[in-house]
Amino acid sequence: MRARSGRQRRALRPGTRRPGGRTARTRAAVRDAVLAGLTEHGYPGLTVEYVAEHSGVHKTTLYRRWKDVEGLVADALDLAGEDSWTPPDTGSLEGDLRALAHEVVASFTDPAVAASGSAMIAAGFQSERAAEALRAYYAERFTRCEALVERAAERGELAAPLDAGALVRSVSAPLFFRLFITREPVDLTLADQAVAATLAAARAGVFAGGDTVGATPDAGS
Amino acid sequence: MRARSGRQRRALRPGTRRPGGRTARTRAAVRDAVLAGLTEHGYPGLTVEYVAEHSGVHKTTLYRRWKDVEGLVADALDLAGEDSWTPPDTGSLEGDLRALAHEVVASFTDPAVAASGSAMIAAGFQSERAAEALRAYYAERFTRCEALVERAAERGELAAPLDAGALVRSVSAPLFFRLFITREPVDLTLADQAVAATLAAARAGVFAGGDTVGATPDAGS
């Protein structure tokens, strides 16, 4: 959810000229204004006028290209998902999962990052398009994370085939649950407990039987 | 989050006469109107006027007793926490946790219950008082759930002392994470996976060392 620099991974959308070009800069400025507005007023208080004023992009352009507030929020999330973030690669599954969990705690205990991330999650309750954009954002995020499960399987730390998606989500779930549902504090001790629980479950074969990592294709298929 | 009948567990608040009395009925009618309003319009669209119209309670009374929309939402959550719900008691830890996880899936795949529950969680993003009421609601809920961990420890299924709170939260976390953060579907298979992961973690000692269940007081203390 943090604004990141770096190359864009996904195909560019219509209207985007090239990474770093004028249109990409416009899109990033609009995204920054959307995040600022969500942080300041929340989804219900966000207006196209606010985004125009804070991005320096004319209201007419915003309406033509993003249509409405829902479109602006959804595109800000799409853009957040187009960064060059890759999951940690520390050499062990435990190290990778711990780095991942610590990153969640660091993000959501940094007030500046937490506010826009939290506002995006809140938007998902009020707009079906924002919910759809969140779904796509996290699906992409966790697909990238499956790489660390693949590496663990290659090192022989885990027996394949594995439901890698469930394994990596299992590390984040207890943290997000406390942050946004039970409204309890999170810290690195809790992050480490989430990692230990996930590793114990993985070793006990709880995430076995998925078909995303290490599955052998059927003969003839 | 579901409206439940039954005796009230906690001390009555000022203004409440007796369970089942006129004041209690007023409070329940107001709570029902708040849930209906949250479901229909979300927190940003909820007004004292709506609650007055749908509860049949005069606006003046609402302002005097609940002050504002935040007060109404917080009290609806307080009231939800005052039900007679007790955690499952199936005779085994696995059975109890599974019943618990299935209850979460059943609640949030029942559109009527899901809408008001989801609206309450959403209100936590927009109102600090709603967030505080959610925190109290879930703290009370999970405190009740610790009974099933205590019983498991008494049966020798788990070694005490245990962080019972973390153990029971671990079952719900992957479900709520998908429902409200990653916006993915949940089902009984996922519920059973959350139970299996929690049991594996508990057996591996991940939740050991808490001081809530089975801890022996220090000699002399």
Coordinates of N, CA and C in Angstrom, one line a residue, chain A residues 43-44 118-119 121-126 131-132 134-136 138-139 142 163 165-167 169-170 172-178 180-185 190 192-194 196-198 200-201 204 206-208, chain B residues 43-44 118-119 121-126 131-132 134-136 138-139 142 163 165-167 169-170 172-178 180-185 190 192-194 196-198 200-201 204 206-208:
Chain A
Y43 N -13.0 7.4 3.1 CA -13.7 7.2 1.8 C -14.9 8.1 1.7
P44 N -15.7 8.1 2.8 CA -17.0 8.9 2.7 C -16.8 10.4 2.4
S118 N -4.9 1.7 6.0 CA -6.1 1.4 6.7 C -7.3 2.1 5.9
A119 N -7.1 3.2 5.3 CA -8.1 3.9 4.6 C -8.5 3.1 3.3
I121 N -8.3 -0.3 3.1 CA -9.0 -1.4 3.6 C -10.5 -1.0 3.9
A122 N -10.6 0.2 4.5 CA -11.9 0.7 4.9 C -12.7 1.0 3.7
A123 N -12.1 1.5 2.6 CA -12.9 1.7 1.3 C -13.5 0.5 0.8
G124 N -12.9 -0.7 1.1 CA -13.4 -2.0 0.6 C -14.8 -2.3 1.2
F125 N -15.1 -1.7 2.4 CA -16.4 -1.9 3.0 C -17.5 -1.0 2.3
Q126 N -17.1 0.0 1.6 CA -18.1 1.0 1.1 C -18.2 1.0 -0.4
A131 N -13.4 -2.9 -3.1 CA -13.2 -4.3 -2.6 C -12.6 -5.2 -3.7
E132 N -13.0 -5.0 -4.9 CA -12.4 -5.8 -6.0 C -11.0 -5.4 -6.2
L134 N -8.9 -4.3 -3.9 CA -8.2 -4.9 -2.8 C -7.9 -6.4 -3.0
R135 N -9.0 -7.1 -3.5 CA -8.8 -8.5 -3.8 C -7.7 -8.7 -4.8
A136 N -7.7 -7.9 -5.9 CA -6.6 -8.0 -6.9 C -5.3 -7.7 -6.3
Y138 N -4.2 -7.9 -3.1 CA -3.7 -9.0 -2.2 C -3.4 -10.3 -3.0
A139 N -4.2 -10.6 -4.0 CA -4.0 -11.8 -4.8 C -2.6 -11.7 -5.4
F142 N 0.2 -11.9 -2.7 CA 0.5 -13.3 -2.2 C 1.0 -14.2 -3.2
D163 N 0.0 -25.9 -0.5 CA -0.9 -24.8 -0.7 C -0.2 -23.6 -0.2
G165 N -0.3 -20.5 -1.1 CA -1.1 -19.3 -0.8 C -1.6 -19.3 0.6
A166 N -2.1 -20.4 1.1 CA -2.6 -20.5 2.5 C -1.5 -20.3 3.5
L167 N -0.3 -20.9 3.1 CA 0.8 -20.8 4.1 C 1.2 -19.3 4.3
R169 N -0.5 -16.6 3.6 CA -1.6 -15.8 4.3 C -1.6 -16.0 5.8
S170 N -1.3 -17.2 6.2 CA -1.3 -17.6 7.6 C -0.4 -16.8 8.5
S172 N 0.3 -13.4 7.9 CA -0.3 -12.1 8.0 C -1.6 -12.1 8.7
A173 N -2.4 -13.2 8.6 CA -3.8 -13.1 9.2 C -3.9 -12.7 10.6
P174 N -3.1 -13.3 11.6 CA -3.3 -12.9 13.0 C -2.9 -11.4 13.2
L175 N -2.1 -10.8 12.4 CA -1.7 -9.4 12.5 C -2.8 -8.5 12.1
F176 N -3.3 -8.8 10.8 CA -4.4 -8.0 10.3 C -5.7 -8.1 11.1
F177 N -5.9 -9.4 11.6 CA -7.1 -9.6 12.5 C -7.1 -8.7 13.7
R178 N -6.0 -8.6 14.4 CA -5.9 -7.7 15.5 C -5.9 -6.2 15.2
F180 N -7.4 -4.7 12.5 CA -8.6 -4.2 11.9 C -9.9 -4.8 12.4
I181 N -9.9 -5.9 13.1 CA -11.1 -6.5 13.5 C -11.2 -6.4 15.1
T182 N -10.3 -7.0 15.8 CA -10.4 -7.0 17.3 C -9.8 -5.7 17.8
R183 N -9.1 -4.9 16.9 CA -8.6 -3.6 17.3 C -7.6 -3.7 18.5
E184 N -6.7 -4.7 18.5 CA -5.7 -4.9 19.5 C -4.3 -4.5 19.0
P185 N -3.4 -4.2 19.8 CA -2.1 -3.8 19.3 C -1.3 -5.0 18.8
L190 N 4.3 -10.8 18.6 CA 3.1 -11.4 18.0 C 3.4 -11.9 16.5
D192 N 6.3 -12.9 15.5 CA 7.1 -14.1 15.6 C 6.2 -15.3 16.0
Q193 N 5.2 -15.1 16.8 CA 4.3 -16.2 17.1 C 3.5 -16.6 15.9
A194 N 3.1 -15.7 15.0 CA 2.4 -16.0 13.8 C 3.3 -16.9 12.9
A196 N 5.9 -18.8 13.9 CA 6.1 -20.1 14.6 C 4.9 -21.0 14.4
A197 N 3.7 -20.4 14.5 CA 2.4 -21.1 14.3 C 2.3 -21.7 12.8
T198 N 2.7 -20.8 11.9 CA 2.6 -21.2 10.5 C 3.6 -22.3 10.2
A200 N 4.9 -24.5 12.3 CA 4.4 -25.7 12.9 C 3.3 -26.4 12.1
A201 N 2.4 -25.5 11.6 CA 1.3 -26.1 10.8 C 1.8 -26.7 9.5
A204 N 3.5 -29.9 10.1 CA 2.5 -31.0 10.4 C 1.7 -31.3 9.1
V206 N -0.4 -29.3 7.4 CA -1.7 -28.7 7.3 C -1.9 -28.0 5.9
F207 N -0.8 -27.5 5.3 CA -0.9 -26.8 4.0 C -0.5 -27.8 2.9
A208 N -0.5 -29.0 3.1 CA -0.2 -30.0 2.1 C -1.4 -30.1 1.1
Chain B
Y43 N -22.0 3.3 8.1 CA -21.8 4.2 9.2 C -21.9 5.7 8.7
P44 N -21.3 6.0 7.5 CA -21.4 7.4 7.1 C -22.8 7.9 6.8
S118 N -20.5 -6.9 9.4 CA -19.6 -6.2 8.5 C -19.7 -4.7 8.7
A119 N -20.9 -4.1 8.9 CA -21.1 -2.7 9.1 C -20.5 -2.3 10.4
I121 N -17.9 -3.7 11.9 CA -16.4 -3.7 11.7 C -16.0 -2.5 10.9
A122 N -16.8 -2.1 9.9 CA -16.5 -0.9 9.1 C -16.6 0.3 10.0
A123 N -17.5 0.4 10.9 CA -17.6 1.6 11.8 C -16.4 1.8 12.6
G124 N -15.6 0.7 12.9 CA -14.4 0.8 13.6 C -13.3 1.6 12.9
F125 N -13.4 1.7 11.6 CA -12.5 2.5 10.8 C -12.8 4.0 10.9
Q126 N -14.1 4.3 11.2 CA -14.5 5.7 11.1 C -14.8 6.4 12.4
A131 N -14.5 1.8 17.4 CA -13.3 0.9 17.5 C -13.1 0.4 18.9
E132 N -13.3 1.3 19.9 CA -13.2 0.9 21.3 C -14.2 -0.1 21.7
L134 N -15.7 -2.2 19.6 CA -15.3 -3.5 19.0 C -14.2 -4.2 19.8
R135 N -13.2 -3.5 20.2 CA -12.2 -4.0 21.1 C -12.7 -4.7 22.3
A136 N -13.7 -4.0 23.0 CA -14.3 -4.6 24.2 C -15.1 -5.8 23.8
Y138 N -14.8 -8.0 21.2 CA -14.0 -9.1 20.9 C -13.2 -9.6 22.1
A139 N -12.7 -8.7 23.0 CA -12.0 -9.1 24.2 C -12.9 -10.0 25.1
F142 N -13.5 -13.4 23.3 CA -12.4 -14.4 23.3 C -12.1 -14.8 24.8
D163 N -1.1 -19.7 26.3 CA -1.7 -18.4 25.9 C -3.0 -18.6 25.2
G165 N -5.7 -17.0 24.8 CA -6.2 -15.9 24.0 C -5.7 -16.0 22.6
A166 N -4.4 -16.2 22.4 CA -3.7 -16.3 21.1 C -4.2 -17.6 20.4
L167 N -4.4 -18.7 21.1 CA -4.9 -19.9 20.5 C -6.3 -19.7 19.9
R169 N -7.9 -17.0 19.1 CA -7.8 -16.0 18.0 C -7.3 -16.6 16.7
S170 N -6.4 -17.5 16.9 CA -5.7 -18.1 15.7 C -6.7 -18.9 14.8
S172 N -9.9 -17.9 14.3 CA -10.8 -16.9 13.6 C -10.0 -16.1 12.6
A173 N -8.7 -15.8 12.9 CA -7.9 -14.9 12.1 C -7.9 -15.1 10.6
P174 N -7.6 -16.4 10.1 CA -7.5 -16.6 8.7 C -8.9 -16.3 8.0
L175 N -10.0 -16.5 8.7 CA -11.3 -16.3 8.1 C -11.6 -14.9 8.0
F176 N -11.5 -14.1 9.1 CA -11.7 -12.7 9.0 C -10.7 -12.0 8.1
F177 N -9.5 -12.5 8.0 CA -8.5 -11.9 7.1 C -9.0 -11.9 5.7
R178 N -9.6 -13.1 5.3 CA -10.1 -13.2 3.9 C -11.4 -12.5 3.7
F180 N -12.5 -9.7 5.2 CA -12.5 -8.2 5.3 C -11.2 -7.5 4.8
I181 N -10.1 -8.3 4.6 CA -8.9 -7.6 4.1 C -8.6 -8.0 2.7
T182 N -8.4 -9.3 2.5 CA -8.1 -9.8 1.1 C -9.3 -10.0 0.3
R183 N -10.5 -9.9 0.9 CA -11.8 -10.0 0.2 C -11.9 -11.3 -0.6
E184 N -11.5 -12.4 0.0 CA -11.6 -13.7 -0.7 C -12.8 -14.5 0.0
P185 N -13.3 -15.5 -0.7 CA -14.4 -16.3 -0.1 C -13.9 -17.2 1.0
L190 N -11.8 -24.1 4.5 CA -10.8 -23.1 5.0 C -10.9 -23.1 6.6
D192 N -11.8 -25.6 8.5 CA -11.1 -26.8 9.0 C -9.6 -26.6 8.9
Q193 N -9.1 -26.0 7.9 CA -7.6 -25.7 7.7 C -7.1 -24.8 8.9
A194 N -7.9 -23.8 9.2 CA -7.6 -22.9 10.3 C -7.5 -23.7 11.6
A196 N -6.9 -27.0 12.0 CA -5.8 -27.9 11.9 C -4.5 -27.1 12.1
A197 N -4.4 -25.9 11.6 CA -3.2 -25.1 11.8 C -3.0 -24.7 13.2
T198 N -4.1 -24.3 13.8 CA -4.1 -23.9 15.2 C -3.7 -25.1 16.2
A200 N -2.0 -27.8 15.3 CA -0.6 -28.2 15.1 C 0.3 -27.2 15.8
A201 N 0.0 -25.9 15.8 CA 0.8 -24.9 16.5 C 0.7 -25.1 18.0
A204 N 2.8 -28.0 19.0 CA 4.2 -27.7 18.9 C 4.7 -26.7 19.9
V206 N 3.6 -23.6 20.4 CA 3.7 -22.2 19.9 C 2.9 -21.2 20.9
F207 N 1.8 -21.7 21.5 CA 1.0 -20.9 22.4 C 1.4 -21.1 23.8
A208 N 2.5 -21.8 24.1 CA 2.9 -22.0 25.5 C 3.4 -20.8 26.1

